[in-house]
Each structure stands twice: as C-alpha cells, then as structure tokens.
mmCIF file of N, CA and C and ligand atoms in Angstrom:
data_model
loop_
_atom_site.group_PDB
_atom_site.id
_atom_site.type_symbol
_atom_site.label_atom_id
_atom_site.label_comp_id
_atom_site.label_asym_id
_atom_site.label_seq_id
_atom_site.Cartn_x
_atom_site.Cartn_y
_atom_site.Cartn_z
ATOM 1 N N MET S 1 -15.778 -11.656 -6.667
ATOM 2 C CA MET S 1 -17.119 -11.072 -6.503
ATOM 3 C C MET S 1 -17.022 -9.708 -5.811
ATOM 4 N N ALA S 2 -17.823 -8.776 -6.288
ATOM 5 C CA ALA S 2 -17.761 -7.422 -5.731
ATOM 6 C C ALA S 2 -18.240 -7.416 -4.271
ATOM 7 N N THR S 3 -17.647 -6.552 -3.476
ATOM 8 C CA THR S 3 -18.105 -6.417 -2.090
ATOM 9 C C THR S 3 -19.462 -5.717 -2.075
ATOM 10 N N ILE S 4 -20.138 -5.840 -0.945
ATOM 11 C CA ILE S 4 -21.433 -5.161 -0.802
ATOM 12 C C ILE S 4 -21.258 -3.643 -0.959
ATOM 13 N N PHE S 5 -20.112 -3.124 -0.543
ATOM 14 C CA PHE S 5 -19.904 -1.676 -0.665
ATOM 15 C C PHE S 5 -19.639 -1.276 -2.122
ATOM 16 N N SER S 6 -18.967 -2.139 -2.881
ATOM 17 C CA SER S 6 -18.789 -1.844 -4.319
ATOM 18 C C SER S 6 -20.139 -1.862 -5.016
ATOM 19 N N ARG S 7 -21.013 -2.753 -4.577
ATOM 20 C CA ARG S 7 -22.345 -2.818 -5.181
ATOM 21 C C ARG S 7 -23.173 -1.583 -4.811
ATOM 22 N N ILE S 8 -22.901 -1.031 -3.634
ATOM 23 C CA ILE S 8 -23.557 0.232 -3.250
ATOM 24 C C ILE S 8 -23.047 1.357 -4.145
ATOM 25 N N VAL S 9 -21.737 1.430 -4.330
ATOM 26 C CA VAL S 9 -21.160 2.483 -5.192
ATOM 27 C C VAL S 9 -21.734 2.366 -6.606
ATOM 28 N N ALA S 10 -21.891 1.127 -7.082
ATOM 29 C CA ALA S 10 -22.400 0.898 -8.440
ATOM 30 C C ALA S 10 -23.901 1.163 -8.549
ATOM 31 N N GLY S 11 -24.570 1.383 -7.416
ATOM 32 C CA GLY S 11 -26.002 1.643 -7.430
ATOM 33 C C GLY S 11 -26.842 0.369 -7.496
ATOM 34 N N GLU S 12 -26.192 -0.783 -7.364
ATOM 35 C CA GLU S 12 -26.934 -2.054 -7.408
ATOM 36 C C GLU S 12 -27.685 -2.295 -6.106
ATOM 37 N N ILE S 13 -27.154 -1.719 -5.021
ATOM 38 C CA ILE S 13 -27.797 -1.804 -3.705
ATOM 39 C C ILE S 13 -28.008 -0.358 -3.262
ATOM 40 N N PRO S 14 -29.220 -0.035 -2.790
ATOM 41 C CA PRO S 14 -29.471 1.363 -2.409
ATOM 42 C C PRO S 14 -28.686 1.781 -1.169
ATOM 43 N N SER S 15 -28.403 3.063 -1.086
ATOM 44 C CA SER S 15 -27.759 3.599 0.119
ATOM 45 C C SER S 15 -28.225 5.036 0.300
ATOM 46 N N TYR S 16 -28.017 5.536 1.496
ATOM 47 C CA TYR S 16 -28.309 6.949 1.779
ATOM 48 C C TYR S 16 -26.996 7.695 1.634
ATOM 49 N N LYS S 17 -26.754 8.145 0.396
ATOM 50 C CA LYS S 17 -25.464 8.785 0.074
ATOM 51 C C LYS S 17 -25.395 10.179 0.673
ATOM 52 N N VAL S 18 -24.233 10.526 1.209
ATOM 53 C CA VAL S 18 -24.060 11.909 1.684
ATOM 54 C C VAL S 18 -23.008 12.658 0.875
ATOM 55 N N ALA S 19 -22.071 11.955 0.257
ATOM 56 C CA ALA S 19 -21.041 12.644 -0.537
ATOM 57 C C ALA S 19 -20.354 11.632 -1.444
ATOM 58 N N GLU S 20 -19.783 12.171 -2.526
ATOM 59 C CA GLU S 20 -19.077 11.318 -3.480
ATOM 60 C C GLU S 20 -18.126 12.171 -4.288
ATOM 61 N N ASP S 21 -16.960 11.640 -4.588
ATOM 62 C CA ASP S 21 -16.114 12.242 -5.621
ATOM 63 C C ASP S 21 -15.569 11.112 -6.485
ATOM 64 N N GLU S 22 -14.542 11.389 -7.265
ATOM 65 C CA GLU S 22 -14.039 10.353 -8.176
ATOM 66 C C GLU S 22 -13.545 9.119 -7.435
ATOM 67 N N GLN S 23 -12.947 9.345 -6.281
ATOM 68 C CA GLN S 23 -12.277 8.252 -5.571
ATOM 69 C C GLN S 23 -13.052 7.670 -4.391
ATOM 70 N N PHE S 24 -13.916 8.503 -3.782
ATOM 71 C CA PHE S 24 -14.505 8.096 -2.497
ATOM 72 C C PHE S 24 -16.026 8.260 -2.490
ATOM 73 N N TYR S 25 -16.644 7.565 -1.536
ATOM 74 C CA TYR S 25 -18.107 7.566 -1.427
ATOM 75 C C TYR S 25 -18.434 7.547 0.064
ATOM 76 N N ALA S 26 -19.392 8.362 0.478
ATOM 77 C CA ALA S 26 -19.808 8.399 1.888
ATOM 78 C C ALA S 26 -21.313 8.177 1.961
ATOM 79 N N PHE S 27 -21.740 7.314 2.884
ATOM 80 C CA PHE S 27 -23.158 6.964 3.006
ATOM 81 C C PHE S 27 -23.456 6.574 4.447
ATOM 82 N N LEU S 28 -24.736 6.653 4.804
ATOM 83 C CA LEU S 28 -25.119 6.361 6.194
ATOM 84 C C LEU S 28 -24.966 4.875 6.489
ATOM 85 N N ASP S 29 -24.418 4.584 7.673
ATOM 86 C CA ASP S 29 -24.390 3.203 8.150
ATOM 87 C C ASP S 29 -25.827 2.766 8.403
ATOM 88 N N ILE S 30 -26.181 1.588 7.932
ATOM 89 C CA ILE S 30 -27.560 1.109 8.024
ATOM 90 C C ILE S 30 -27.915 0.686 9.462
ATOM 91 N N ASN S 31 -26.903 0.473 10.285
ATOM 92 C CA ASN S 31 -27.107 0.123 11.706
ATOM 93 C C ASN S 31 -26.387 1.166 12.564
ATOM 94 N N PRO S 32 -26.934 2.368 12.612
ATOM 95 C CA PRO S 32 -26.162 3.467 13.209
ATOM 96 C C PRO S 32 -26.068 3.440 14.730
ATOM 97 N N LEU S 33 -24.903 3.842 15.202
ATOM 98 C CA LEU S 33 -24.708 4.024 16.643
ATOM 99 C C LEU S 33 -25.351 5.326 17.097
ATOM 100 N N ALA S 34 -25.458 6.279 16.194
ATOM 101 C CA ALA S 34 -26.048 7.588 16.495
ATOM 102 C C ALA S 34 -26.551 8.171 15.179
ATOM 103 N N LYS S 35 -27.458 9.131 15.261
ATOM 104 C CA LYS S 35 -27.927 9.795 14.047
ATOM 105 C C LYS S 35 -26.751 10.520 13.401
ATOM 106 N N GLY S 36 -26.488 10.227 12.167
ATOM 107 C CA GLY S 36 -25.359 10.844 11.467
ATOM 108 C C GLY S 36 -24.194 9.892 11.262
ATOM 109 N N HIS S 37 -24.259 8.693 11.842
ATOM 110 C CA HIS S 37 -23.191 7.687 11.685
ATOM 111 C C HIS S 37 -23.026 7.393 10.191
ATOM 112 N N THR S 38 -21.842 7.690 9.702
ATOM 113 C CA THR S 38 -21.561 7.639 8.256
ATOM 114 C C THR S 38 -20.337 6.781 7.996
ATOM 115 N N LEU S 39 -20.338 6.118 6.844
ATOM 116 C CA LEU S 39 -19.182 5.339 6.411
ATOM 117 C C LEU S 39 -18.539 6.031 5.213
ATOM 118 N N VAL S 40 -17.228 6.101 5.215
ATOM 119 C CA VAL S 40 -16.475 6.659 4.092
ATOM 120 C C VAL S 40 -15.649 5.526 3.497
ATOM 121 N N ILE S 41 -15.785 5.332 2.194
ATOM 122 C CA ILE S 41 -15.066 4.211 1.552
ATOM 123 C C ILE S 41 -14.329 4.681 0.302
ATOM 124 N N PRO S 42 -13.245 3.996 -0.041
ATOM 125 C CA PRO S 42 -12.646 4.236 -1.356
ATOM 126 C C PRO S 42 -13.460 3.456 -2.386
ATOM 127 N N LYS S 43 -13.592 3.999 -3.586
ATOM 128 C CA LYS S 43 -14.315 3.248 -4.624
ATOM 129 C C LYS S 43 -13.494 2.043 -5.063
ATOM 130 N N ARG S 44 -12.194 2.202 -4.992
ATOM 131 C CA ARG S 44 -11.319 1.072 -5.322
ATOM 132 C C ARG S 44 -11.476 0.013 -4.222
ATOM 133 N N GLU S 45 -11.638 -1.214 -4.659
ATOM 134 C CA GLU S 45 -11.926 -2.278 -3.700
ATOM 135 C C GLU S 45 -10.645 -2.791 -3.043
ATOM 136 N N VAL S 46 -10.461 -2.394 -1.808
ATOM 137 C CA VAL S 46 -9.320 -2.853 -1.010
ATOM 138 C C VAL S 46 -9.893 -3.238 0.346
ATOM 139 N N ASP S 47 -9.530 -4.385 0.858
ATOM 140 C CA ASP S 47 -10.106 -4.854 2.125
ATOM 141 C C ASP S 47 -9.559 -4.047 3.311
ATOM 142 N N TYR S 48 -8.244 -4.137 3.491
ATOM 143 C CA TYR S 48 -7.628 -3.600 4.716
ATOM 144 C C TYR S 48 -7.169 -2.159 4.474
ATOM 145 N N ILE S 49 -7.653 -1.249 5.310
ATOM 146 C CA ILE S 49 -7.400 0.179 5.051
ATOM 147 C C ILE S 49 -5.903 0.495 4.959
ATOM 148 N N PHE S 50 -5.092 -0.243 5.701
ATOM 149 C CA PHE S 50 -3.658 0.067 5.675
ATOM 150 C C PHE S 50 -2.935 -0.602 4.506
ATOM 151 N N ASP S 51 -3.719 -1.219 3.608
ATOM 152 C CA ASP S 51 -3.161 -1.660 2.323
ATOM 153 C C ASP S 51 -3.368 -0.604 1.240
ATOM 154 N N LEU S 52 -4.087 0.481 1.555
ATOM 155 C CA LEU S 52 -4.251 1.557 0.568
ATOM 156 C C LEU S 52 -2.899 2.220 0.314
ATOM 157 N N ASP S 53 -2.744 2.766 -0.894
ATOM 158 C CA ASP S 53 -1.535 3.540 -1.194
ATOM 159 C C ASP S 53 -1.476 4.756 -0.272
ATOM 160 N N ASP S 54 -0.264 5.257 -0.074
ATOM 161 C CA ASP S 54 -0.107 6.445 0.783
ATOM 162 C C ASP S 54 -0.983 7.601 0.310
ATOM 163 N N GLU S 55 -0.946 7.856 -0.999
ATOM 164 C CA GLU S 55 -1.711 9.000 -1.540
ATOM 165 C C GLU S 55 -3.209 8.774 -1.345
ATOM 166 N N GLU S 56 -3.634 7.532 -1.502
ATOM 167 C CA GLU S 56 -5.062 7.225 -1.431
ATOM 168 C C GLU S 56 -5.578 7.348 0.008
ATOM 169 N N ILE S 57 -4.811 6.862 0.964
ATOM 170 C CA ILE S 57 -5.282 6.932 2.349
ATOM 171 C C ILE S 57 -5.255 8.389 2.833
ATOM 172 N N ALA S 58 -4.285 9.157 2.337
ATOM 173 C CA ALA S 58 -4.232 10.579 2.712
ATOM 174 C C ALA S 58 -5.440 11.309 2.127
ATOM 175 N N ALA S 59 -5.738 11.045 0.869
ATOM 176 C CA ALA S 59 -6.886 11.705 0.225
ATOM 177 C C ALA S 59 -8.200 11.252 0.868
ATOM 178 N N MET S 60 -8.255 10.005 1.284
ATOM 179 C CA MET S 60 -9.475 9.492 1.939
ATOM 180 C C MET S 60 -9.709 10.227 3.255
ATOM 181 N N GLN S 61 -8.620 10.501 3.956
ATOM 182 C CA GLN S 61 -8.756 11.201 5.237
ATOM 183 C C GLN S 61 -9.220 12.642 5.022
ATOM 184 N N VAL S 62 -8.723 13.277 3.960
ATOM 185 C CA VAL S 62 -9.163 14.653 3.660
ATOM 186 C C VAL S 62 -10.654 14.645 3.299
ATOM 187 N N PHE S 63 -11.057 13.660 2.519
ATOM 188 C CA PHE S 63 -12.478 13.521 2.146
ATOM 189 C C PHE S 63 -13.318 13.288 3.411
ATOM 190 N N ALA S 64 -12.840 12.388 4.287
ATOM 191 C CA ALA S 64 -13.571 12.082 5.533
ATOM 192 C C ALA S 64 -13.671 13.326 6.417
ATOM 193 N N LYS S 65 -12.635 14.151 6.389
ATOM 194 C CA LYS S 65 -12.664 15.379 7.202
ATOM 195 C C LYS S 65 -13.816 16.288 6.765
ATOM 196 N N LYS S 66 -13.983 16.451 5.464
ATOM 197 C CA LYS S 66 -15.080 17.294 4.955
ATOM 198 C C LYS S 66 -16.416 16.731 5.417
ATOM 199 N N VAL S 67 -16.564 15.432 5.325
ATOM 200 C CA VAL S 67 -17.830 14.810 5.725
ATOM 201 C C VAL S 67 -18.032 14.972 7.240
ATOM 202 N N ALA S 68 -16.964 14.752 8.017
ATOM 203 C CA ALA S 68 -17.066 14.848 9.480
ATOM 204 C C ALA S 68 -17.455 16.270 9.904
ATOM 205 N N CYS S 69 -16.872 17.273 9.258
ATOM 206 C CA CYS S 69 -17.210 18.670 9.615
ATOM 207 C C CYS S 69 -18.682 18.940 9.320
ATOM 208 N N ALA S 70 -19.171 18.393 8.215
ATOM 209 C CA ALA S 70 -20.591 18.577 7.869
ATOM 210 C C ALA S 70 -21.486 17.827 8.866
ATOM 211 N N ILE S 71 -21.070 16.636 9.267
ATOM 212 C CA ILE S 71 -21.865 15.873 10.255
ATOM 213 C C ILE S 71 -21.968 16.682 11.550
ATOM 214 N N LYS S 72 -20.859 17.269 11.957
ATOM 215 C CA LYS S 72 -20.853 18.004 13.233
ATOM 216 C C LYS S 72 -21.778 19.222 13.182
ATOM 217 N N ARG S 73 -21.841 19.869 12.017
ATOM 218 C CA ARG S 73 -22.755 21.012 11.890
ATOM 219 C C ARG S 73 -24.207 20.529 11.858
ATOM 220 N N ALA S 74 -24.435 19.405 11.197
ATOM 221 C CA ALA S 74 -25.808 18.889 11.053
ATOM 222 C C ALA S 74 -26.312 18.266 12.358
ATOM 223 N N PHE S 75 -25.405 17.640 13.088
ATOM 224 C CA PHE S 75 -25.777 16.948 14.342
ATOM 225 C C PHE S 75 -24.824 17.383 15.437
ATOM 226 N N PRO S 76 -25.119 18.535 16.062
ATOM 227 C CA PRO S 76 -24.210 19.086 17.057
ATOM 228 C C PRO S 76 -23.812 18.040 18.104
ATOM 229 N N CYS S 77 -22.508 17.954 18.342
ATOM 230 C CA CYS S 77 -21.960 16.915 19.223
ATOM 231 C C CYS S 77 -20.640 17.458 19.773
ATOM 232 N N ILE S 78 -20.077 16.727 20.710
ATOM 233 C CA ILE S 78 -18.809 17.193 21.266
ATOM 234 C C ILE S 78 -17.723 17.091 20.195
ATOM 235 N N LYS S 79 -17.612 15.927 19.611
ATOM 236 C CA LYS S 79 -16.716 15.709 18.484
ATOM 237 C C LYS S 79 -17.299 14.595 17.629
ATOM 238 N N VAL S 80 -16.843 14.536 16.378
ATOM 239 C CA VAL S 80 -17.165 13.364 15.562
ATOM 240 C C VAL S 80 -16.016 12.378 15.744
ATOM 241 N N GLY S 81 -16.358 11.200 16.223
ATOM 242 C CA GLY S 81 -15.342 10.163 16.414
ATOM 243 C C GLY S 81 -15.102 9.413 15.121
ATOM 244 N N GLN S 82 -13.881 8.942 14.989
ATOM 245 C CA GLN S 82 -13.525 8.166 13.795
ATOM 246 C C GLN S 82 -13.026 6.802 14.241
ATOM 247 N N ALA S 83 -13.501 5.774 13.575
ATOM 248 C CA ALA S 83 -13.050 4.417 13.915
ATOM 249 C C ALA S 83 -12.902 3.595 12.647
ATOM 250 N N VAL S 84 -11.957 2.691 12.696
ATOM 251 C CA VAL S 84 -11.780 1.731 11.604
ATOM 252 C C VAL S 84 -11.823 0.339 12.226
ATOM 253 N N LEU S 85 -12.780 -0.468 11.771
ATOM 254 C CA LEU S 85 -12.859 -1.849 12.258
ATOM 255 C C LEU S 85 -12.645 -2.793 11.077
ATOM 256 N N GLY S 86 -13.664 -2.892 10.249
ATOM 257 C CA GLY S 86 -13.513 -3.699 9.039
ATOM 258 C C GLY S 86 -13.568 -5.192 9.282
ATOM 259 N N LEU S 87 -14.185 -5.585 10.391
ATOM 260 C CA LEU S 87 -14.264 -7.019 10.680
ATOM 261 C C LEU S 87 -15.466 -7.671 9.999
ATOM 262 N N GLU S 88 -16.415 -6.834 9.560
ATOM 263 C CA GLU S 88 -17.641 -7.382 8.968
ATOM 264 C C GLU S 88 -17.602 -7.291 7.441
ATOM 265 N N VAL S 89 -17.252 -6.134 6.928
ATOM 266 C CA VAL S 89 -17.270 -5.941 5.474
ATOM 267 C C VAL S 89 -15.830 -5.787 4.975
ATOM 268 N N PRO S 90 -15.395 -6.667 4.058
ATOM 269 C CA PRO S 90 -14.003 -6.634 3.591
ATOM 270 C C PRO S 90 -13.762 -5.581 2.509
ATOM 271 N N HIS S 91 -14.111 -4.365 2.828
ATOM 272 C CA HIS S 91 -13.908 -3.228 1.917
ATOM 273 C C HIS S 91 -13.614 -2.043 2.837
ATOM 274 N N ALA S 92 -12.408 -1.502 2.723
ATOM 275 C CA ALA S 92 -11.942 -0.480 3.673
ATOM 276 C C ALA S 92 -12.992 0.598 3.918
ATOM 277 N N HIS S 93 -13.163 0.984 5.166
ATOM 278 C CA HIS S 93 -14.114 2.058 5.480
ATOM 279 C C HIS S 93 -13.763 2.707 6.802
ATOM 280 N N ILE S 94 -14.081 3.995 6.863
ATOM 281 C CA ILE S 94 -13.940 4.779 8.094
ATOM 282 C C ILE S 94 -15.345 5.034 8.628
ATOM 283 N N HIS S 95 -15.550 4.737 9.908
ATOM 284 C CA HIS S 95 -16.806 5.103 10.568
ATOM 285 C C HIS S 95 -16.653 6.519 11.118
ATOM 286 N N LEU S 96 -17.654 7.364 10.885
ATOM 287 C CA LEU S 96 -17.710 8.698 11.496
ATOM 288 C C LEU S 96 -18.974 8.742 12.356
ATOM 289 N N VAL S 97 -18.788 8.986 13.655
ATOM 290 C CA VAL S 97 -19.929 8.898 14.591
ATOM 291 C C VAL S 97 -19.969 10.157 15.466
ATOM 292 N N PRO S 98 -21.095 10.902 15.417
ATOM 293 C CA PRO S 98 -21.213 12.053 16.325
ATOM 294 C C PRO S 98 -21.226 11.561 17.777
ATOM 295 N N MET S 99 -20.361 12.163 18.599
ATOM 296 C CA MET S 99 -20.227 11.676 19.990
ATOM 297 C C MET S 99 -20.714 12.706 20.993
ATOM 298 N N GLN S 100 -21.539 12.234 21.902
ATOM 299 C CA GLN S 100 -21.869 13.039 23.084
ATOM 300 C C GLN S 100 -21.055 12.542 24.275
ATOM 301 N N SER S 101 -20.548 11.334 24.164
ATOM 302 C CA SER S 101 -19.688 10.775 25.204
ATOM 303 C C SER S 101 -18.900 9.613 24.596
ATOM 304 N N GLU S 102 -17.893 9.178 25.330
ATOM 305 C CA GLU S 102 -17.051 8.076 24.860
ATOM 306 C C GLU S 102 -17.879 6.826 24.556
ATOM 307 N N ARG S 103 -18.957 6.677 25.323
ATOM 308 C CA ARG S 103 -19.787 5.478 25.161
ATOM 309 C C ARG S 103 -20.389 5.364 23.765
ATOM 310 N N ASP S 104 -20.553 6.524 23.084
ATOM 311 C CA ASP S 104 -21.167 6.494 21.749
ATOM 312 C C ASP S 104 -20.311 5.765 20.721
ATOM 313 N N MET S 105 -19.050 5.503 21.048
ATOM 314 C CA MET S 105 -18.166 4.801 20.110
ATOM 315 C C MET S 105 -18.088 3.306 20.392
ATOM 316 N N LEU S 106 -18.920 2.819 21.289
ATOM 317 C CA LEU S 106 -18.878 1.388 21.591
ATOM 318 C C LEU S 106 -19.693 0.619 20.550
ATOM 319 N N PHE S 107 -18.989 -0.125 19.724
ATOM 320 C CA PHE S 107 -19.670 -0.808 18.627
ATOM 321 C C PHE S 107 -20.525 -1.977 19.105
ATOM 322 N N THR S 108 -20.415 -2.306 20.397
ATOM 323 C CA THR S 108 -21.285 -3.333 20.961
ATOM 324 C C THR S 108 -22.619 -2.737 21.442
ATOM 325 N N ASN S 109 -22.749 -1.408 21.385
ATOM 326 C CA ASN S 109 -24.015 -0.778 21.785
ATOM 327 C C ASN S 109 -25.144 -1.227 20.871
ATOM 328 N N PRO S 110 -26.394 -1.219 21.392
ATOM 329 C CA PRO S 110 -27.518 -1.473 20.486
ATOM 330 C C PRO S 110 -27.578 -0.384 19.417
ATOM 331 N N LYS S 111 -27.941 -0.771 18.208
ATOM 332 C CA LYS S 111 -27.980 0.197 17.104
ATOM 333 C C LYS S 111 -29.361 0.859 17.031
ATOM 334 N N LEU S 112 -29.389 2.068 16.459
ATOM 335 C CA LEU S 112 -30.672 2.762 16.306
ATOM 336 C C LEU S 112 -31.493 2.092 15.205
ATOM 337 N N GLN S 113 -32.786 2.056 15.436
ATOM 338 C CA GLN S 113 -33.708 1.578 14.396
ATOM 339 C C GLN S 113 -34.357 2.814 13.791
ATOM 340 N N LEU S 114 -34.018 3.132 12.561
ATOM 341 C CA LEU S 114 -34.551 4.340 11.930
ATOM 342 C C LEU S 114 -35.425 3.976 10.735
ATOM 343 N N THR S 115 -36.402 4.831 10.461
ATOM 344 C CA THR S 115 -37.261 4.603 9.289
ATOM 345 C C THR S 115 -36.549 5.153 8.041
ATOM 346 N N PRO S 116 -36.991 4.708 6.855
ATOM 347 C CA PRO S 116 -36.414 5.265 5.621
ATOM 348 C C PRO S 116 -36.514 6.787 5.589
ATOM 349 N N GLU S 117 -37.628 7.317 6.107
ATOM 350 C CA GLU S 117 -37.801 8.781 6.111
ATOM 351 C C GLU S 117 -36.748 9.437 7.005
ATOM 352 N N GLU S 118 -36.476 8.803 8.146
ATOM 353 C CA GLU S 118 -35.457 9.376 9.040
ATOM 354 C C GLU S 118 -34.066 9.316 8.405
ATOM 355 N N PHE S 119 -33.742 8.187 7.772
ATOM 356 C CA PHE S 119 -32.442 8.090 7.091
ATOM 357 C C PHE S 119 -32.317 9.171 6.016
ATOM 358 N N THR S 120 -33.398 9.342 5.255
ATOM 359 C CA THR S 120 -33.367 10.341 4.171
ATOM 360 C C THR S 120 -33.147 11.738 4.742
ATOM 361 N N GLU S 121 -33.846 12.029 5.825
ATOM 362 C CA GLU S 121 -33.728 13.354 6.443
ATOM 363 C C GLU S 121 -32.296 13.574 6.964
ATOM 364 N N ILE S 122 -31.726 12.556 7.580
ATOM 365 C CA ILE S 122 -30.361 12.667 8.112
ATOM 366 C C ILE S 122 -29.371 12.906 6.968
ATOM 367 N N ALA S 123 -29.504 12.104 5.910
ATOM 368 C CA ALA S 123 -28.579 12.252 4.767
ATOM 369 C C ALA S 123 -28.721 13.647 4.155
ATOM 370 N N ASN S 124 -29.958 14.128 4.040
ATOM 371 C CA ASN S 124 -30.163 15.460 3.457
ATOM 372 C C ASN S 124 -29.537 16.546 4.319
ATOM 373 N N LYS S 125 -29.652 16.395 5.636
ATOM 374 C CA LYS S 125 -29.068 17.414 6.532
ATOM 375 C C LYS S 125 -27.546 17.476 6.341
ATOM 376 N N ILE S 126 -26.926 16.316 6.240
ATOM 377 C CA ILE S 126 -25.461 16.293 6.072
ATOM 378 C C ILE S 126 -25.099 16.843 4.696
ATOM 379 N N LYS S 127 -25.837 16.413 3.685
ATOM 380 C CA LYS S 127 -25.577 16.906 2.301
ATOM 381 C C LYS S 127 -25.681 18.418 2.245
ATOM 382 N N ASN S 128 -26.703 18.962 2.900
ATOM 383 C CA ASN S 128 -26.890 20.422 2.894
ATOM 384 C C ASN S 128 -25.697 21.115 3.526
ATOM 385 N N GLU S 129 -25.146 20.527 4.580
ATOM 386 C CA GLU S 129 -23.978 21.146 5.235
ATOM 387 C C GLU S 129 -22.732 21.030 4.351
ATOM 388 N N ILE S 130 -22.599 19.922 3.645
ATOM 389 C CA ILE S 130 -21.448 19.771 2.741
ATOM 390 C C ILE S 130 -21.514 20.816 1.636
ATOM 391 N N ALA S 131 -22.731 21.115 1.196
ATOM 392 C CA ALA S 131 -22.903 22.062 0.091
ATOM 393 C C ALA S 131 -22.596 23.502 0.498
ATOM 394 N N LYS S 132 -22.550 23.771 1.809
ATOM 395 C CA LYS S 132 -22.366 25.164 2.273
ATOM 396 C C LYS S 132 -20.930 25.646 2.069
HETATM 397 P P1 LIG C 1 -17.162 -3.281 10.214
HETATM 398 O O1 LIG C 1 -16.728 -4.032 8.973
HETATM 399 O O2 LIG C 1 -16.481 -1.943 10.321
HETATM 400 O O3 LIG C 1 -17.015 -4.112 11.438
HETATM 401 O O4 LIG C 1 -18.711 -3.008 10.103
HETATM 402 C C1 LIG C 1 -19.341 -2.765 8.858
HETATM 403 C C2 LIG C 1 -20.404 -1.709 9.014
HETATM 404 O O5 LIG C 1 -21.081 -1.629 7.764
HETATM 405 C C3 LIG C 1 -21.450 -2.002 10.076
HETATM 406 O O6 LIG C 1 -21.557 -0.898 10.955
HETATM 407 C C4 LIG C 1 -22.730 -2.243 9.279
HETATM 408 O O7 LIG C 1 -23.878 -1.735 9.912
HETATM 409 C C5 LIG C 1 -22.463 -1.534 7.975
HETATM 410 N N1 LIG C 1 -23.123 -2.164 6.843
HETATM 411 C C6 LIG C 1 -23.040 -3.479 6.516
HETATM 412 N N2 LIG C 1 -23.758 -3.717 5.397
HETATM 413 C C7 LIG C 1 -24.293 -2.528 5.031
HETATM 414 C C8 LIG C 1 -25.132 -2.146 3.948
HETATM 415 O O8 LIG C 1 -25.540 -2.932 3.097
HETATM 416 N N3 LIG C 1 -25.473 -0.822 3.892
HETATM 417 C C9 LIG C 1 -25.029 0.088 4.792
HETATM 418 N N4 LIG C 1 -25.415 1.368 4.625
HETATM 419 N N5 LIG C 1 -24.242 -0.243 5.832
HETATM 420 C C10 LIG C 1 -23.876 -1.547 5.946
#
C-alpha cells in the first residue's frame, strides 16, 4: 500500500506544495513547529533515508538546500534547521524548520495551528523565493 506521502505526490491527498522536480517533492508539514516548516521527500518510496542510493540522497540534499535557502528568505531566521526522524511516516523525509533558537527544533513542542489561508500564504511565499 502506498504511503501517505506517495498519495500526496500522486495528488490523492492535498498538500501545500512548495517545490517539485522529477525525483523530489517539498510541501508544508501539516503540524508545523514554525511558519515555513517544510518536508522534502523522494518520490521513490523508501522508508529509511539511509537506504537511499548514494546518488539519490546526494541529489535530495541539493534539492533540500534550494528549498531551505528559499525558506530563509521568506521567513527570516537565524538558520534553517534540518532534521530526519521518520518515526511516524515510513517514507524518507527531511524536515526543514526556520530557527530563532535551538528550542525551535524540539519535536515535542506544541505545533502551530494554522488556517488553510495561512498555509497557502506560507507556501506561496516560499514558492516565490524559489522562483527568484
Ligand atoms: P516523522 O515521521 O518525521 O516523525 O514525522 C512525520 C511528519 O509528517 C510530522 O511532522 C507530521 O506532522 C507530518 N505529516 C504526517 N502526515 C501528514 C500529512 O498528511 N500531510 C502533511 N503535510 N504532513 C504530514
């Protein structure tokens, strides 16, 4: 059975997409730690990120870098933090989170409750920066 993230890539489940190419897809985390919290995934369904091929994980990181730079321009922060957990969804993903402090990377923090309009606005801001 396809993972929830494969179903997002296929358009069966809606997402707030920020970027896509042949291999990778980036979209807003639905339970964000901060405005701009984005997930980067390979379209190929692999659970554990370190099971990706060398070329694929390298290309995923380059793709994530482009997204992270756009997030930082859209949501000024000290740095964009990167984390890999994968304990909830068995489809490899990188979390990108704008950080104002180390505490912003604590996944036990309460998540932001955002409206669809806010998610759309956030995704558009990041997309606009990627397009620059
Ligand atoms: P992890 O597997 O890294 O522990 O956590 C999975 C992340 O995916 C969580 O931060 C969760 O909010 C996010 N997530 C789970 N299901 C969905 C979904 O259907 N849509 C989106 N946009 N994010 C999801």
